[in-house]
XYZ file of C-alpha atoms in Angstrom:
688
model
C -39.277 -284.606 -160.833
C -41.113 -286.714 -158.279
C -39.665 -284.692 -155.405
C -40.587 -281.380 -157.019
C -44.155 -282.627 -157.572
C -44.425 -283.588 -153.887
C -43.078 -280.173 -152.836
C -45.664 -278.375 -154.940
C -48.467 -280.537 -153.511
C -47.202 -279.839 -149.979
C -47.069 -276.103 -150.691
C -50.621 -276.194 -152.009
C -51.729 -278.081 -148.891
C -50.034 -275.563 -146.587
C -51.553 -272.677 -148.538
C -54.997 -274.253 -148.378
C -54.612 -274.907 -144.671
C -53.544 -271.315 -144.031
C -56.467 -270.034 -146.064
C -58.910 -272.236 -144.157
C -57.408 -271.085 -140.862
C -57.769 -267.434 -141.847
C -61.367 -268.002 -142.916
C -62.112 -269.764 -139.628
C -60.544 -266.940 -137.657
C -62.500 -264.339 -139.621
C -65.668 -266.358 -139.081
C -64.930 -266.681 -135.366
C -64.210 -262.969 -135.139
C -67.480 -262.157 -136.899
C -69.389 -264.511 -134.593
C -67.644 -262.949 -131.595
C -68.670 -259.472 -132.718
C -72.264 -260.626 -133.130
C -72.264 -262.132 -129.635
C -70.752 -258.957 -128.188
C -73.397 -256.812 -129.890
C -76.162 -259.049 -128.560
C -74.768 -258.846 -125.047
C -74.545 -255.055 -125.295
C -78.145 -254.888 -126.494
C -79.329 -257.164 -123.680
C -77.424 -255.077 -121.143
C -79.039 -251.912 -122.520
C -82.499 -253.462 -122.203
C -81.755 -254.607 -118.660
C -80.575 -251.133 -117.648
C -83.724 -249.585 -119.142
C -85.877 -252.074 -117.245
C -84.047 -251.276 -113.991
C -84.638 -247.541 -114.414
C -88.253 -248.236 -115.329
C -88.678 -249.996 -111.983
C -87.651 -246.836 -110.116
C -89.844 -244.623 -112.313
C -92.834 -246.860 -111.604
C -91.981 -246.771 -107.896
C -92.063 -242.973 -107.908
C -95.267 -242.933 -109.953
C -96.980 -245.307 -107.556
C -95.746 -243.252 -104.599
C -97.130 -240.019 -106.084
C -100.544 -241.579 -106.762
C -100.693 -242.945 -103.226
C -99.653 -239.566 -101.820
C -102.565 -237.975 -103.654
C -104.920 -240.572 -102.197
C -103.584 -240.015 -98.677
C -103.846 -236.233 -98.974
C -107.361 -236.563 -100.365
C -108.354 -238.763 -97.410
C -106.330 -236.586 -94.974
C -104.319 -239.564 -93.709
C -101.308 -238.478 -91.654
C -100.229 -241.742 -90.057
C -97.827 -242.469 -92.930
C -95.806 -239.915 -94.872
C -94.789 -240.110 -98.540
C -91.237 -241.104 -97.585
C -92.580 -244.034 -95.569
C -94.694 -245.068 -98.546
C -91.688 -244.922 -100.851
C -89.767 -247.188 -98.479
C -92.613 -249.724 -98.345
C -92.842 -249.878 -102.135
C -89.076 -250.244 -102.342
C -89.213 -253.151 -99.886
C -91.884 -254.919 -101.950
C -89.912 -254.542 -105.177
C -86.732 -255.699 -103.417
C -88.483 -258.878 -102.219
C -89.650 -259.620 -105.769
C -86.218 -259.041 -107.289
C -84.455 -261.108 -104.639
C -86.710 -264.145 -104.360
C -89.168 -264.204 -107.285
C -86.940 -263.503 -110.306
C -84.098 -265.842 -111.260
C -81.847 -265.459 -114.284
C -80.684 -268.685 -116.015
C -77.009 -269.326 -115.461
C -74.661 -268.682 -118.375
C -72.614 -271.741 -119.366
C -69.880 -269.479 -120.732
C -68.957 -268.213 -117.274
C -65.595 -269.625 -116.229
C -64.155 -269.547 -112.712
C -60.377 -269.576 -112.510
C -58.140 -269.329 -109.471
C -55.237 -266.889 -109.347
C -53.151 -266.092 -106.289
C -52.533 -262.328 -105.972
C -51.845 -260.137 -102.970
C -54.494 -257.496 -103.789
C -57.610 -257.174 -105.912
C -56.783 -255.005 -108.960
C -59.359 -252.476 -110.100
C -58.744 -253.420 -113.763
C -57.744 -256.847 -115.063
C -56.387 -257.651 -118.560
C -56.970 -261.241 -119.685
C -55.165 -262.786 -122.666
C -57.541 -265.127 -124.532
C -55.916 -266.685 -127.638
C -53.800 -263.623 -128.284
C -56.603 -261.126 -127.676
C -56.594 -258.956 -124.581
C -59.860 -258.266 -122.754
C -60.387 -255.711 -119.973
C -62.391 -256.579 -116.849
C -63.293 -254.200 -114.020
C -63.736 -254.969 -110.329
C -67.373 -255.029 -109.189
C -67.008 -256.289 -105.651
C -66.326 -259.262 -103.447
C -68.427 -262.429 -103.756
C -68.609 -265.029 -101.024
C -67.861 -268.664 -101.877
C -71.475 -269.816 -101.586
C -72.655 -267.199 -104.126
C -70.472 -268.326 -107.029
C -73.210 -270.537 -108.466
C -75.729 -267.662 -108.316
C -73.527 -265.243 -110.211
C -76.276 -264.345 -112.720
C -78.807 -263.470 -110.014
C -76.128 -261.462 -108.246
C -75.410 -259.611 -111.467
C -79.090 -258.668 -111.837
C -79.293 -257.416 -108.242
C -76.033 -255.560 -108.660
C -77.464 -253.656 -111.611
C -80.214 -252.171 -109.446
C -77.567 -251.130 -106.901
C -76.317 -247.666 -107.748
C -72.828 -246.331 -107.334
C -72.750 -244.389 -104.031
C -71.286 -241.413 -105.898
C -74.639 -241.096 -107.691
C -76.205 -240.096 -104.374
C -73.547 -237.529 -103.557
C -73.165 -235.935 -106.976
C -76.710 -236.144 -108.373
C -79.354 -236.762 -105.694
C -78.039 -234.917 -102.620
C -77.250 -231.473 -104.181
C -80.872 -230.539 -105.056
C -82.095 -231.674 -101.619
C -79.518 -229.634 -99.722
C -79.748 -226.610 -102.027
C -83.528 -226.508 -101.719
C -83.210 -226.519 -97.938
C -81.072 -223.375 -98.076
C -82.930 -221.694 -100.945
C -86.392 -222.120 -99.398
C -85.294 -221.100 -95.888
C -87.604 -218.549 -94.295
C -85.162 -216.288 -92.558
C -87.542 -214.572 -90.171
C -87.909 -217.284 -87.521
C -84.603 -218.894 -88.455
C -82.601 -215.829 -87.452
C -84.807 -215.180 -84.446
C -83.614 -218.567 -83.124
C -80.164 -218.489 -84.710
C -78.188 -218.983 -81.493
C -80.258 -221.982 -80.406
C -80.089 -223.550 -83.871
C -76.303 -223.225 -83.982
C -76.030 -224.762 -80.514
C -78.156 -227.775 -81.446
C -76.448 -228.213 -84.830
C -72.819 -227.904 -83.737
C -72.530 -228.657 -80.022
C -75.461 -231.073 -79.993
C -74.225 -233.079 -82.976
C -70.736 -233.457 -81.510
C -72.159 -234.486 -78.121
C -74.495 -236.972 -79.783
C -71.631 -238.413 -81.850
C -69.466 -239.127 -78.811
C -72.354 -240.454 -76.681
C -73.335 -242.897 -79.425
C -69.704 -243.800 -80.150
C -68.906 -244.588 -76.517
C -72.082 -246.613 -76.022
C -71.522 -248.611 -79.221
C -67.904 -249.297 -78.259
C -69.224 -250.910 -75.087
C -71.523 -253.058 -77.238
C -68.567 -254.042 -79.445
C -66.532 -255.087 -76.402
C -69.479 -257.182 -75.216
C -69.723 -258.811 -78.656
C -66.020 -259.647 -78.518
C -66.398 -261.253 -75.107
C -69.216 -263.573 -76.196
C -67.716 -264.272 -79.625
C -70.364 -262.535 -81.766
C -67.923 -260.333 -83.655
C -66.764 -261.635 -87.027
C -64.191 -258.970 -87.886
C -62.301 -255.895 -86.759
C -64.329 -253.121 -85.130
C -62.365 -250.243 -83.583
C -63.316 -247.231 -81.497
C -62.896 -244.934 -84.508
C -65.470 -247.075 -86.317
C -67.877 -246.532 -83.409
C -67.301 -242.779 -83.559
C -67.887 -242.835 -87.308
C -71.175 -244.639 -86.719
C -72.074 -242.029 -84.099
C -71.389 -239.232 -86.593
C -73.500 -240.633 -89.429
C -76.543 -241.475 -87.278
C -76.399 -238.045 -85.633
C -77.552 -236.485 -88.924
C -81.274 -235.846 -88.488
C -83.696 -235.541 -91.382
C -87.207 -234.926 -89.983
C -88.735 -234.461 -93.442
C -91.827 -236.410 -92.383
C -92.369 -234.363 -89.219
C -91.723 -231.040 -90.965
C -94.210 -231.872 -93.720
C -96.876 -232.552 -91.100
C -95.865 -229.395 -89.201
C -96.283 -227.354 -92.364
C -99.658 -228.903 -93.124
C -100.996 -228.397 -89.592
C -99.319 -224.962 -89.199
C -97.520 -225.827 -85.988
C -95.803 -223.124 -83.933
C -93.311 -221.312 -86.175
C -90.498 -221.252 -83.611
C -90.696 -225.027 -83.124
C -90.653 -225.488 -86.892
C -87.649 -223.166 -87.212
C -85.711 -224.979 -84.480
C -86.267 -228.399 -86.047
C -85.729 -227.286 -89.635
C -82.670 -225.166 -88.869
C -81.069 -227.917 -86.809
C -81.665 -230.566 -89.479
C -80.284 -228.329 -92.257
C -77.070 -227.471 -90.430
C -76.443 -230.722 -88.600
C -76.407 -232.689 -91.857
C -73.432 -230.574 -92.885
C -71.811 -230.899 -89.454
C -72.269 -234.688 -89.393
C -70.710 -235.040 -92.842
C -67.633 -232.971 -91.965
C -67.366 -234.699 -88.571
C -67.398 -238.154 -90.162
C -64.704 -237.071 -92.626
C -62.568 -235.793 -89.735
C -62.916 -239.109 -87.898
C -61.821 -241.001 -91.014
C -58.811 -238.658 -91.263
C -57.712 -239.541 -87.707
C -54.304 -241.214 -88.172
C -51.998 -241.590 -85.128
C -48.314 -242.218 -85.718
C -46.921 -245.703 -85.255
C -48.035 -249.184 -86.194
C -51.369 -249.127 -84.351
C -53.550 -246.588 -86.122
C -56.473 -246.954 -83.681
C -54.870 -245.798 -80.438
C -55.618 -242.433 -78.839
C -53.140 -239.677 -79.552
C -53.639 -236.024 -78.627
C -51.841 -234.600 -81.679
C -53.825 -236.772 -84.081
C -57.047 -235.678 -82.384
C -56.079 -232.012 -82.648
C -55.217 -232.561 -86.303
C -58.656 -234.069 -86.925
C -60.258 -231.119 -85.142
C -58.244 -228.773 -87.346
C -59.410 -230.662 -90.420
C -63.006 -230.293 -89.214
C -62.661 -226.522 -88.836
C -60.715 -226.126 -92.066
C -63.082 -228.183 -94.211
C -66.206 -226.584 -92.772
C -64.940 -223.007 -93.006
C -63.510 -223.595 -96.483
C -66.759 -225.115 -97.716
C -68.720 -222.256 -96.132
C -66.511 -219.641 -97.805
C -66.684 -221.375 -101.183
C -70.474 -221.648 -101.055
C -70.935 -218.008 -100.086
C -68.409 -216.896 -102.730
C -70.228 -218.800 -105.464
C -73.530 -217.297 -104.372
C -72.011 -213.800 -104.444
C -70.543 -214.410 -107.923
C -73.975 -215.500 -109.154
C -75.494 -212.361 -107.635
C -72.872 -210.174 -109.350
C -73.518 -211.846 -112.711
C -77.267 -211.306 -112.435
C -76.644 -207.758 -111.132
C -74.395 -206.652 -114.011
C -75.930 -208.585 -116.900
C -79.346 -206.970 -116.593
C -80.187 -207.793 -120.221
C -80.243 -211.452 -119.196
C -83.580 -210.733 -117.508
C -85.126 -210.475 -120.968
C -84.382 -214.185 -121.542
C -85.769 -216.005 -118.478
C -84.897 -219.450 -119.860
C -81.190 -218.612 -120.123
C -81.297 -216.831 -116.772
C -82.812 -219.895 -115.052
C -80.369 -222.257 -116.780
C -77.378 -220.174 -115.656
C -78.722 -220.026 -112.104
C -79.214 -223.802 -112.060
C -75.741 -224.596 -113.408
C -73.984 -222.181 -111.060
C -75.807 -223.694 -108.110
C -74.968 -227.296 -109.009
C -71.366 -226.476 -109.888
C -70.865 -225.232 -106.317
C -71.237 -228.773 -105.003
C -68.878 -230.282 -107.574
C -66.310 -227.487 -107.174
C -66.187 -227.999 -103.407
C -65.759 -231.769 -103.779
C -63.038 -231.294 -106.401
C -61.169 -228.880 -104.094
C -61.239 -231.319 -101.175
C -64.015 -229.531 -99.280
C -67.551 -230.715 -98.542
C -70.106 -230.078 -101.256
C -73.055 -230.397 -98.861
C -71.880 -227.432 -96.760
C -70.978 -225.381 -99.837
C -74.255 -225.883 -101.673
C -76.270 -225.233 -98.490
C -74.746 -221.799 -97.909
C -74.773 -221.113 -101.643
C -78.546 -221.618 -101.582
C -78.939 -219.309 -98.591
C -76.763 -216.629 -100.241
C -78.609 -216.835 -103.537
C -81.979 -216.626 -101.772
C -80.782 -213.437 -100.047
C -79.054 -211.701 -102.962
C -79.412 -213.364 -106.374
C -83.151 -213.925 -106.043
C -83.748 -210.156 -105.923
C -82.002 -209.683 -109.286
C -83.953 -212.336 -111.174
C -86.870 -211.591 -113.449
C -90.339 -212.516 -112.131
C -90.486 -215.528 -114.461
C -87.087 -216.795 -113.284
C -88.071 -216.372 -109.640
C -91.044 -218.666 -110.129
C -89.079 -221.111 -112.271
C -86.173 -221.514 -109.866
C -88.458 -222.078 -106.888
C -90.559 -224.645 -108.717
C -87.558 -226.343 -110.328
C -85.684 -226.997 -107.088
C -88.864 -227.917 -105.261
C -89.558 -230.551 -107.921
C -85.976 -231.876 -107.905
C -86.026 -232.042 -104.104
C -89.292 -234.004 -104.113
C -88.147 -236.523 -106.736
C -84.646 -236.999 -105.292
C -85.903 -237.461 -101.741
C -88.544 -240.018 -102.685
C -86.076 -241.813 -104.954
C -83.619 -242.184 -102.075
C -86.260 -243.521 -99.699
C -87.485 -245.978 -102.354
C -83.921 -247.114 -102.869
C -83.514 -247.614 -99.120
C -86.299 -250.184 -99.142
C -84.819 -251.834 -102.208
C -81.309 -252.205 -100.789
C -82.570 -254.105 -97.753
C -82.927 -257.100 -100.106
C -80.617 -256.305 -103.042
C -77.460 -255.470 -101.075
C -75.243 -258.584 -100.864
C -73.067 -257.964 -97.850
C -75.552 -257.246 -95.071
C -74.307 -257.982 -91.549
C -77.157 -258.068 -89.013
C -76.024 -258.461 -85.420
C -78.830 -258.396 -82.781
C -76.615 -256.954 -80.031
C -75.309 -254.190 -82.279
C -78.826 -253.379 -83.539
C -80.368 -253.142 -80.057
C -77.386 -251.145 -78.841
C -77.736 -248.770 -81.802
C -81.381 -247.997 -80.997
C -80.553 -247.311 -77.351
C -77.512 -245.221 -78.307
C -79.513 -243.109 -80.769
C -82.113 -242.448 -78.071
C -79.477 -241.474 -75.497
C -77.550 -239.336 -77.976
C -80.672 -237.413 -78.966
C -81.617 -236.885 -75.318
C -78.096 -235.638 -74.508
C -78.416 -233.213 -77.406
C -81.838 -231.724 -76.627
C -82.425 -231.548 -72.880
C -79.091 -230.216 -71.481
C -78.681 -227.698 -74.296
C -82.285 -226.510 -73.945
C -81.714 -225.925 -70.234
C -78.599 -223.856 -70.939
C -80.240 -221.927 -73.781
C -83.284 -221.062 -71.663
C -81.014 -219.253 -69.226
C -80.559 -216.469 -71.778
C -83.650 -216.805 -74.017
C -86.621 -214.504 -73.524
C -88.920 -216.844 -75.439
C -88.202 -220.090 -73.588
C -88.018 -223.514 -75.233
C -90.767 -225.149 -73.208
C -90.725 -228.755 -72.053
C -93.340 -229.843 -74.596
C -91.197 -228.334 -77.372
C -88.197 -230.250 -76.046
C -90.129 -233.531 -75.960
C -91.329 -232.917 -79.515
C -87.783 -232.186 -80.718
C -86.589 -235.339 -78.991
C -89.300 -237.375 -80.716
C -88.741 -235.743 -84.106
C -85.064 -236.696 -84.433
C -85.630 -238.869 -87.506
C -82.815 -240.265 -89.610
C -83.061 -240.080 -93.369
C -81.314 -239.385 -96.661
C -78.022 -238.037 -95.288
C -77.572 -240.912 -92.827
C -78.224 -243.423 -95.589
C -75.899 -241.698 -98.071
C -73.046 -241.547 -95.544
C -73.436 -245.206 -94.587
C -73.616 -246.566 -98.146
C -70.630 -244.567 -99.362
C -68.154 -247.137 -98.012
C -69.190 -250.753 -97.355
C -65.842 -252.437 -98.002
C -65.050 -253.633 -94.474
C -66.909 -255.823 -92.020
C -67.493 -252.888 -89.663
C -68.906 -250.647 -92.419
C -71.219 -253.415 -93.637
C -72.617 -253.894 -90.127
C -73.072 -250.122 -89.788
C -74.920 -249.905 -93.108
C -77.321 -252.742 -92.264
C -78.070 -251.280 -88.827
C -78.493 -247.778 -90.241
C -81.200 -249.038 -92.595
C -83.189 -250.437 -89.665
C -82.780 -247.199 -87.683
C -84.065 -245.143 -90.632
C -87.025 -247.493 -91.161
C -88.035 -247.338 -87.511
C -87.748 -243.562 -87.126
C -89.592 -242.793 -90.374
C -92.436 -245.250 -89.795
C -92.890 -245.060 -86.019
C -91.736 -241.547 -85.115
C -92.939 -239.972 -88.353
C -96.272 -241.773 -88.222
C -96.847 -240.789 -84.587
C -96.216 -237.074 -85.084
C -99.890 -236.051 -84.976
C -100.511 -238.083 -81.834
C -97.385 -236.627 -80.212
C -98.555 -233.088 -80.961
C -101.873 -233.826 -79.299
C -100.202 -235.485 -76.330
C -97.882 -232.518 -75.762
C -100.707 -229.987 -76.354
C -98.705 -228.045 -78.929
C -100.643 -225.384 -80.793
C -101.607 -226.060 -84.390
C -103.273 -223.820 -86.933
C -100.884 -220.995 -86.005
C -100.311 -218.287 -88.588
C -96.563 -218.192 -89.217
C -96.826 -214.466 -90.000
C -98.161 -213.479 -86.608
C -95.952 -211.758 -84.089
C -97.552 -213.152 -80.937
C -96.288 -216.014 -78.811
C -97.281 -217.691 -75.562
C -94.933 -216.755 -72.742
C -93.776 -219.132 -69.993
C -96.540 -217.762 -67.764
C -99.188 -218.718 -70.317
C -99.875 -215.104 -71.365
C -99.914 -214.220 -75.045
C -97.370 -211.531 -75.821
C -96.137 -209.657 -78.861
C -92.584 -210.443 -79.822
C -90.370 -207.490 -80.578
C -87.374 -206.805 -82.735
C -85.126 -207.533 -79.773
C -86.125 -211.218 -80.120
C -83.758 -211.594 -83.078
C -80.259 -212.838 -82.321
C -77.924 -209.950 -81.437
C -75.232 -211.324 -83.740
C -77.635 -211.277 -86.639
C -78.688 -207.702 -85.867
C -75.069 -206.535 -86.110
C -74.664 -208.398 -89.381
C -77.941 -207.066 -90.732
C -76.951 -203.420 -90.295
C -73.825 -204.004 -92.385
C -75.657 -206.110 -94.960
C -78.610 -203.765 -95.363
C -76.503 -200.626 -95.725
C -73.625 -201.924 -97.866
C -73.874 -205.458 -99.280
C -77.502 -205.412 -100.423
C -77.050 -202.202 -102.477
C -73.826 -203.522 -104.059
C -75.105 -207.003 -104.967
C -78.777 -206.298 -105.693
C -81.050 -203.610 -107.083
C -82.820 -203.256 -103.730
C -81.907 -201.613 -100.468
C -80.946 -197.981 -99.837
C -78.609 -196.356 -102.380
C -74.979 -196.273 -101.327
C -75.078 -192.483 -101.613
C -77.312 -192.523 -98.512
C -75.185 -194.939 -96.474
C -71.580 -194.183 -97.522
C -69.713 -191.272 -95.932
C -69.819 -188.019 -97.864
C -66.136 -188.352 -98.850
C -66.962 -191.583 -100.725
C -69.664 -189.967 -102.861
C -68.082 -190.715 -106.284
C -67.493 -194.358 -105.358
C -71.043 -194.684 -104.031
C -72.526 -193.256 -107.245
C -70.372 -195.624 -109.300
C -71.460 -198.740 -107.379
C -75.147 -197.875 -107.083
C -77.344 -199.106 -109.910
C -80.029 -196.837 -111.443
C -82.680 -199.325 -110.318
C -81.670 -198.735 -106.708
C -82.803 -195.105 -106.967
C -86.066 -196.199 -108.558
C -86.692 -198.788 -105.847
C -85.635 -196.514 -102.995
C -87.977 -196.865 -100.033
C -89.591 -200.004 -101.369
C -89.043 -203.436 -99.869
C -87.511 -205.918 -102.293
C -86.962 -209.224 -100.525
C -87.799 -212.814 -101.268
C -89.354 -213.391 -97.875
C -90.833 -209.989 -97.277
C -93.756 -208.118 -98.819
C -95.471 -206.681 -95.765
C -94.438 -203.524 -93.911
C -96.398 -203.580 -90.715
C -95.641 -202.304 -87.241
C -98.184 -202.363 -84.402
C -101.226 -202.274 -86.639
C -100.223 -199.195 -88.622
C -101.296 -198.710 -92.236
C -98.669 -197.055 -94.400
C -99.461 -195.424 -97.722
C -96.624 -194.143 -99.885
C -97.278 -192.000 -102.945
C -94.401 -190.375 -104.711
C -92.136 -188.930 -102.026
C -94.815 -188.424 -99.365
C -95.797 -191.107 -96.863
C -99.209 -191.072 -95.161
C -99.801 -193.422 -92.204
C -103.015 -194.350 -90.495
C -103.129 -196.163 -87.188
C -105.931 -198.269 -85.761
C -107.785 -195.181 -84.452
C -107.843 -193.509 -87.840
C -105.387 -190.729 -87.020
C -103.307 -189.533 -89.957
C -99.642 -188.650 -89.893
C -97.546 -187.278 -92.707
C -94.018 -188.462 -93.301
C -90.976 -186.754 -94.688
C -89.706 -187.575 -98.138
C -88.455 -191.092 -98.300
C -85.162 -190.175 -99.796
C -84.543 -187.350 -97.414
C -83.905 -189.304 -94.254
C -82.192 -192.627 -93.553
C -84.463 -195.419 -92.410
C -83.821 -196.659 -88.879
C -82.037 -200.024 -89.026
C -84.295 -201.609 -86.410
C -87.399 -200.654 -88.369
C -85.759 -201.876 -91.567
C -84.968 -205.191 -89.907
C -88.582 -205.618 -88.891
C -89.575 -204.881 -92.460
C -87.043 -207.345 -93.828
C -88.072 -210.208 -91.557
C -91.820 -209.756 -91.833
C -93.585 -211.461 -94.700
C -97.098 -211.728 -96.080
C -98.994 -211.296 -99.294
C -101.406 -208.504 -98.344
C -100.045 -205.708 -100.515
C -102.118 -203.634 -102.926
C -100.679 -201.379 -105.628
C -102.964 -198.906 -107.413
C -101.726 -196.360 -110.011
C -98.241 -196.245 -108.535
C -99.608 -196.024 -105.004
C -98.222 -198.613 -102.572
C -100.702 -199.406 -99.831
C -99.829 -201.871 -97.088
C -102.749 -203.200 -95.057
C -102.707 -204.965 -91.698
C -104.452 -208.311 -91.931
C -105.597 -210.556 -89.144
C -106.450 -214.161 -89.956
C -109.065 -214.135 -87.200
C -111.093 -211.521 -89.096
C -113.766 -212.664 -91.503
C -113.539 -211.636 -95.167
C -115.150 -208.289 -95.865
C -118.471 -208.276 -97.685
C -118.610 -206.813 -101.152
C -120.085 -203.448 -100.044
C -117.412 -202.993 -97.396
C -114.734 -203.854 -99.935
C -116.132 -201.238 -102.334
C -116.284 -198.650 -99.536
C -112.629 -199.356 -98.629
C -111.551 -198.872 -102.257
C -113.377 -195.526 -102.382
C -111.669 -194.463 -99.155
C -108.300 -195.448 -100.577
C -108.880 -193.394 -103.710
C -109.900 -190.408 -101.621
C -106.775 -190.599 -99.477
C -104.578 -190.983 -102.525
């Protein structure tokens, strides 16, 4: 009986102990959930505060831009301002704000051969998942909380490539004015392709000499191979003269100089990106992967051609698909909001599709923008045309200023900076030599066949305007895992700062020093020849390759993909009449003889005034003589005249009661007084 009583007491004790243990575990679990929820809430607040910092940076930049434009200050561009504000915020975050250390942080040592991306930790039977954030040096372990705060304001590099870069690159292609671009197409391609490759190898060879010098004197703390030097040469060969081009646009600098700089910067960003990817793909056979091997080099060259051509084809194909959708679904024009949304999504998906297929999204979205500006834009409703232009202009402005603000911030928030004085000085010299090797020899060769020569002052200005910007920064921050990449990133930041502040700020003074014309109407057809005589440029100034392409595009592609251009019944052979009638839209017959182009509203040749009413065309030249034309639909328009019409642009078009009157305008003329304006209207009515 005594033993049974003791057993029952022991059972009760065990039961009570188990119950207490369960209650304690439930209480601990509840407390753990509360702590987890508090940490999640604090993390959410911290993330909101970090984003608020960047929003305030952009707001402050915009207000300062307004002040500078109001005061007409050109010594510092908006991108330079954004970088300065980013620097100030980075200093505050790095040195003025300290987060109290968390006593719950535990440092344990574990010997493994590699750093896993995901780590599962067993704590009292519960498994917790931890993700890799990056390497921390031994002297930063005690400042882990401050490092965590700085790491939160450091974005994933993929954010730049997938979110911030697409609108910048697309806007460059979508807003391209084709008139002067195609007039200088051969020169632009030479600077963008040949010049970028030459610059890459000049910089790479020079920097490899600096690396060998650093090895000799013991200033190199890690591996740095020749392929790393070539990679550095590729990323700093990407020019982004956004500051200079903004000043050019404001001062109305010579249109050909603007086209050369803008066209080169648009294309050489794409070339530099593909070139850097090809250098990374260089893999010789054998144990030493950094030796020279002809087959590996040819393979990298093949990758360069394959990636660039594939990205080009994908971008053009997406633009054509968008044009076909807008061409066939004409009812979509009645809903401009849906039309704009579809246009936006198709444009952005081009970048992501190219990246997912192993191509380069930058190249794809650039040529997608150019294709959509040429075809899709003509099929959009008037509301969608305005919306798409304004939307991408806004996204480009915000993304560009955000990147430049972030550049200033990362100078102090990035943990693994490697600043080497020899490498930095060598980089500045190499960038200067690479730019000079790009501009001067190629300009000399191009002038041998150009009628409108690239003068020496233009060459000096192009040399000075080779700024580095968003693309250089995005390529350098994409991979900072090794010692060599960290040194490249730190040096790239300094190169961008110097070129934006010094070269961008000195643009106005450089224009004055080189005596380059400003206040030039970009619509005018005159240029200053090498002998100093002002001449009228002709249609033969356009690149011959483009003229061949234009004839095919104007007669066949434009009518198929848009509602503008001549009907296919007028351009197809007679035997293809049924097919031509099937492919030609009814709007094409309605718009026959009218110019429908995003860049072109003015039909003007040698001062003639053309008046079209119904099927009869009446022209008046400067002397007042009248000539009557044949019916518009009865004769095919000469392709050279059509090209001049396509590439000319202005806003001086007047439409009265179905009458299309195109007037020659000269910016040097003063506005007409009211009586003269009334007299001209009466004359127009009489002629009509």
